[in-house]
PDB file of C-alpha atoms in Angstrom:
ATOM      1  CA  MET A   1     -18.057 -31.896  -6.115  1.00 82.00           C
ATOM      2  CA  LYS A   2     -19.873 -29.408  -8.342  1.00 84.00           C
ATOM      3  CA  LYS A   3     -20.851 -27.267  -5.345  1.00 87.00           C
ATOM      4  CA  PHE A   4     -17.246 -27.322  -4.116  1.00 86.00           C
ATOM      5  CA  LEU A   5     -15.996 -26.084  -7.506  1.00 83.00           C
ATOM      6  CA  GLU A   6     -18.635 -23.330  -7.574  1.00 84.00           C
ATOM      7  CA  GLU A   7     -17.632 -22.166  -4.088  1.00 82.00           C
ATOM      8  CA  PHE A   8     -13.947 -22.222  -5.053  1.00 78.00           C
ATOM      9  CA  LYS A   9     -14.687 -20.237  -8.211  1.00 77.00           C
ATOM     10  CA  ALA A  10     -16.624 -17.638  -6.187  1.00 76.00           C
ATOM     11  CA  PHE A  11     -13.747 -17.399  -3.695  1.00 73.00           C
ATOM     12  CA  ALA A  12     -10.990 -17.196  -6.326  1.00 69.00           C
ATOM     13  CA  LEU A  13     -12.747 -14.547  -8.368  1.00 70.00           C
ATOM     14  CA  LYS A  14     -13.394 -12.199  -5.465  1.00 70.00           C
ATOM     15  CA  GLY A  15     -11.702  -8.851  -5.977  1.00 63.00           C
ATOM     16  CA  ASN A  16      -9.419  -9.050  -2.954  1.00 72.00           C
ATOM     17  CA  VAL A  17      -8.084 -12.513  -3.857  1.00 71.00           C
ATOM     18  CA  MET A  18      -7.311 -11.415  -7.411  1.00 70.00           C
ATOM     19  CA  ASP A  19      -5.709  -8.203  -6.120  1.00 74.00           C
ATOM     20  CA  MET A  20      -3.549 -10.232  -3.757  1.00 77.00           C
ATOM     21  CA  ALA A  21      -2.448 -12.587  -6.546  1.00 77.00           C
ATOM     22  CA  ILE A  22      -1.510  -9.656  -8.760  1.00 77.00           C
ATOM     23  CA  GLY A  23       0.356  -8.087  -5.842  1.00 79.00           C
ATOM     24  CA  VAL A  24       2.369 -11.273  -5.277  1.00 83.00           C
ATOM     25  CA  ILE A  25       3.323 -11.471  -8.959  1.00 84.00           C
ATOM     26  CA  ILE A  26       4.314  -7.798  -9.106  1.00 83.00           C
ATOM     27  CA  GLY A  27       6.176  -8.173  -5.800  1.00 81.00           C
ATOM     28  CA  ALA A  28       8.214 -11.067  -7.189  1.00 84.00           C
ATOM     29  CA  ALA A  29       9.106  -9.054 -10.280  1.00 85.00           C
ATOM     30  CA  PHE A  30       9.943  -6.067  -8.108  1.00 82.00           C
ATOM     31  CA  GLY A  31      12.156  -8.293  -5.961  1.00 82.00           C
ATOM     32  CA  ASP A  32      14.125  -9.232  -9.075  1.00 84.00           C
ATOM     33  CA  ILE A  33      14.617  -5.537  -9.837  1.00 85.00           C
ATOM     34  CA  VAL A  34      15.849  -4.877  -6.309  1.00 81.00           C
ATOM     35  CA  ASN A  35      18.221  -7.869  -6.530  1.00 81.00           C
ATOM     36  CA  ALA A  36      19.639  -6.571  -9.803  1.00 84.00           C
ATOM     37  CA  LEU A  37      20.041  -3.073  -8.316  1.00 82.00           C
ATOM     38  CA  THR A  38      21.901  -4.504  -5.340  1.00 78.00           C
ATOM     39  CA  GLU A  39      24.154  -6.822  -7.323  1.00 78.00           C
ATOM     40  CA  CYS A  40      24.899  -4.444 -10.227  1.00 83.00           C
ATOM     41  CA  PHE A  41      25.183  -1.088  -8.466  1.00 81.00           C
ATOM     42  CA  ILE A  42      25.264  -1.235  -4.676  1.00 77.00           C
ATOM     43  CA  GLN A  43      27.691  -4.134  -4.210  1.00 74.00           C
ATOM     44  CA  PRO A  44      30.322  -2.606  -6.541  1.00 78.00           C
ATOM     45  CA  LEU A  45      29.997   0.708  -4.680  1.00 77.00           C
ATOM     46  CA  ILE A  46      30.428  -1.048  -1.330  1.00 72.00           C
ATOM     47  CA  ALA A  47      33.452  -2.923  -2.688  1.00 73.00           C
ATOM     48  CA  LEU A  48      34.874   0.368  -4.014  1.00 76.00           C
ATOM     49  CA  ILE A  49      34.408   2.222  -0.730  1.00 73.00           C
ATOM     50  CA  GLY A  50      35.336  -0.591   1.641  1.00 66.00           C
ATOM     51  CA  GLY A  51      37.912  -2.225  -0.569  1.00 59.00           C
ATOM     52  CA  THR A  52      36.538  -5.675   0.288  1.00 54.00           C
ATOM     53  CA  GLU A  53      34.813  -8.301  -1.718  1.00 55.00           C
ATOM     54  CA  VAL A  54      31.072  -8.464  -0.977  1.00 58.00           C
ATOM     55  CA  HIS A  55      30.877 -12.024  -2.301  1.00 66.00           C
ATOM     56  CA  GLY A  56      33.170 -13.232   0.473  1.00 73.00           C
ATOM     57  CA  THR A  57      33.129 -16.425   2.447  1.00 77.00           C
ATOM     58  CA  ILE A  58      34.651 -17.577   5.719  1.00 80.00           C
ATOM     59  CA  PRO A  59      35.951 -21.181   5.604  1.00 79.00           C
ATOM     60  CA  LEU A  60      34.947 -23.485   8.462  1.00 82.00           C
ATOM     61  CA  GLY A  61      38.018 -25.530   9.208  1.00 80.00           C
ATOM     62  CA  ASN A  62      38.974 -28.329   6.815  1.00 83.00           C
ATOM     63  CA  SER A  63      35.413 -29.497   6.203  1.00 82.00           C
ATOM     64  CA  GLY A  64      35.053 -27.669   2.895  1.00 81.00           C
ATOM     65  CA  GLN A  65      32.103 -25.755   4.290  1.00 86.00           C
ATOM     66  CA  ALA A  66      32.053 -21.946   4.438  1.00 83.00           C
ATOM     67  CA  LEU A  67      29.912 -19.123   5.760  1.00 84.00           C
ATOM     68  CA  ASP A  68      28.826 -17.013   2.778  1.00 81.00           C
ATOM     69  CA  TYR A  69      28.591 -13.587   4.373  1.00 80.00           C
ATOM     70  CA  GLY A  70      28.463 -11.855   0.972  1.00 78.00           C
ATOM     71  CA  THR A  71      25.128 -13.482   0.166  1.00 78.00           C
ATOM     72  CA  PHE A  72      23.843 -12.571   3.631  1.00 81.00           C
ATOM     73  CA  ILE A  73      24.879  -8.912   3.208  1.00 80.00           C
ATOM     74  CA  THR A  74      23.192  -8.882  -0.208  1.00 77.00           C
ATOM     75  CA  ALA A  75      19.979 -10.269   1.291  1.00 79.00           C
ATOM     76  CA  VAL A  76      20.025  -7.661   4.082  1.00 83.00           C
ATOM     77  CA  ILE A  77      20.593  -4.835   1.587  1.00 81.00           C
ATOM     78  CA  ASN A  78      17.779  -6.188  -0.615  1.00 78.00           C
ATOM     79  CA  PHE A  79      15.457  -6.339   2.381  1.00 82.00           C
ATOM     80  CA  VAL A  80      16.263  -2.782   3.475  1.00 84.00           C
ATOM     81  CA  ILE A  81      15.739  -1.427  -0.037  1.00 83.00           C
ATOM     82  CA  MET A  82      12.481  -3.343  -0.447  1.00 80.00           C
ATOM     83  CA  ALA A  83      11.189  -2.252   2.966  1.00 81.00           C
ATOM     84  CA  LEU A  84      12.108   1.393   2.298  1.00 85.00           C
ATOM     85  CA  ILE A  85      10.414   1.420  -1.090  1.00 82.00           C
ATOM     86  CA  LEU A  86       7.298  -0.327   0.223  1.00 79.00           C
ATOM     87  CA  PHE A  87       7.160   2.105   3.158  1.00 84.00           C
ATOM     88  CA  CYS A  88       7.336   5.073   0.775  1.00 85.00           C
ATOM     89  CA  LEU A  89       4.745   3.485  -1.508  1.00 82.00           C
ATOM     90  CA  VAL A  90       2.278   2.830   1.326  1.00 81.00           C
ATOM     91  CA  LYS A  91       2.860   6.336   2.685  1.00 88.00           C
ATOM     92  CA  ALA A  92       2.119   7.846  -0.755  1.00 86.00           C
ATOM     93  CA  ILE A  93      -1.016   5.714  -1.164  1.00 81.00           C
ATOM     94  CA  ASN A  94      -2.250   6.745   2.299  1.00 83.00           C
ATOM     95  CA  LYS A  95      -1.653  10.403   1.424  1.00 87.00           C
ATOM     96  CA  LEU A  96      -3.647   9.961  -1.795  1.00 83.00           C
ATOM     97  CA  MET A  97      -6.453   8.329   0.178  1.00 81.00           C
ATOM     98  CA  GLU A  98      -6.484  11.290   2.591  1.00 83.00           C
ATOM     99  CA  VAL A  99      -6.767  13.711  -0.331  1.00 79.00           C
ATOM    100  CA  GLY A 100      -9.773  11.760  -1.558  1.00 68.00           C
ATOM    101  CA  LYS A 101     -11.349  11.881   1.899  1.00 73.00           C
ATOM    102  CA  LYS A 102     -10.697  15.611   2.260  1.00 67.00           C
ATOM    103  CA  LYS A 103     -12.379  16.266  -1.094  1.00 63.00           C
ATOM    104  CA  ALA A 104     -15.366  14.222   0.030  1.00 58.00           C
ATOM    105  CA  ALA A 105     -15.517  16.175   3.303  1.00 58.00           C
ATOM    106  CA  ASP A 106     -15.200  19.480   1.456  1.00 61.00           C
ATOM    107  CA  GLU A 107     -18.094  18.471  -0.756  1.00 67.00           C
ATOM    108  CA  ALA A 108     -20.423  18.121   2.221  1.00 67.00           C
ATOM    109  CA  PRO A 109     -23.987  19.038   1.377  1.00 73.00           C
ATOM    110  CA  ALA A 110     -24.613  22.787   1.229  1.00 78.00           C
ATOM    111  CA  THR A 111     -28.230  22.274   2.201  1.00 85.00           C
ATOM    112  CA  LYS A 112     -30.231  20.998   5.139  1.00 87.00           C
ATOM    113  CA  ILE A 113     -33.862  20.057   5.729  1.00 88.00           C
ATOM    114  CA  CYS A 114     -36.214  22.418   7.525  1.00 88.00           C
ATOM    115  CA  PRO A 115     -37.475  20.602  10.642  1.00 87.00           C
ATOM    116  CA  TYR A 116     -40.936  22.151  10.227  1.00 87.00           C
ATOM    117  CA  CYS A 117     -41.892  21.933   6.554  1.00 88.00           C
ATOM    118  CA  LYS A 118     -39.246  19.394   5.484  1.00 88.00           C
ATOM    119  CA  SER A 119     -38.117  21.603   2.573  1.00 87.00           C
ATOM    120  CA  GLU A 120     -34.512  21.755   1.458  1.00 88.00           C
ATOM    121  CA  ILE A 121     -32.862  25.011   2.494  1.00 87.00           C
ATOM    122  CA  SER A 122     -29.366  26.497   2.570  1.00 85.00           C
ATOM    123  CA  LYS A 123     -27.112  25.266   5.357  1.00 84.00           C
ATOM    124  CA  GLU A 124     -26.473  28.857   6.498  1.00 84.00           C
ATOM    125  CA  ALA A 125     -30.178  29.771   6.610  1.00 84.00           C
ATOM    126  CA  THR A 126     -31.586  30.924   9.941  1.00 86.00           C
ATOM    127  CA  ARG A 127     -35.159  31.201   8.631  1.00 87.00           C
ATOM    128  CA  CYS A 128     -36.910  28.837   6.202  1.00 87.00           C
ATOM    129  CA  PRO A 129     -37.886  30.658   2.979  1.00 87.00           C
ATOM    130  CA  HIS A 130     -40.829  28.268   2.484  1.00 85.00           C
ATOM    131  CA  CYS A 131     -42.572  28.320   5.861  1.00 86.00           C
ATOM    132  CA  THR A 132     -40.712  31.314   7.412  1.00 84.00           C
ATOM    133  CA  SER A 133     -39.973  29.313  10.587  1.00 83.00           C
ATOM    134  CA  GLN A 134     -36.990  30.323  12.694  1.00 85.00           C
ATOM    135  CA  ILE A 135     -34.271  27.641  12.354  1.00 83.00           C
ATOM    136  CA  GLU A 136     -32.013  26.976  15.326  1.00 79.00           C
ATOM    137  CA  GLY A 137     -28.254  26.407  14.863  1.00 63.00           C
TER     138      GLY A 137
END
């Protein structure tokens, strides 16, 4: 049992598992923000423009049951907003990652090693200043 607990502790404390847990918690909080945005701002605007109630239902006969299309529309709007924001967020993060890669590529070494004397020389050098050998390409 002790070995099992040690393995679980090693798994749970890995960086990617902790990052995922934090992401889930932040995602849930962000979902609440999107729900509030939809219910407090977007639904009243839709009701104002369309003149209909977004919290509507369609009764199903005399059974007392009803289709709650207002809740469905709210869920669809929440999903679209969440997907759009996540898309923009991932796109921005990818762009930031590219900037980091470009900087790393721009900082490529300005020197190379002479194939004859193994001294470090300028990348643009055509002749080694140490052994005076002609350097190709």
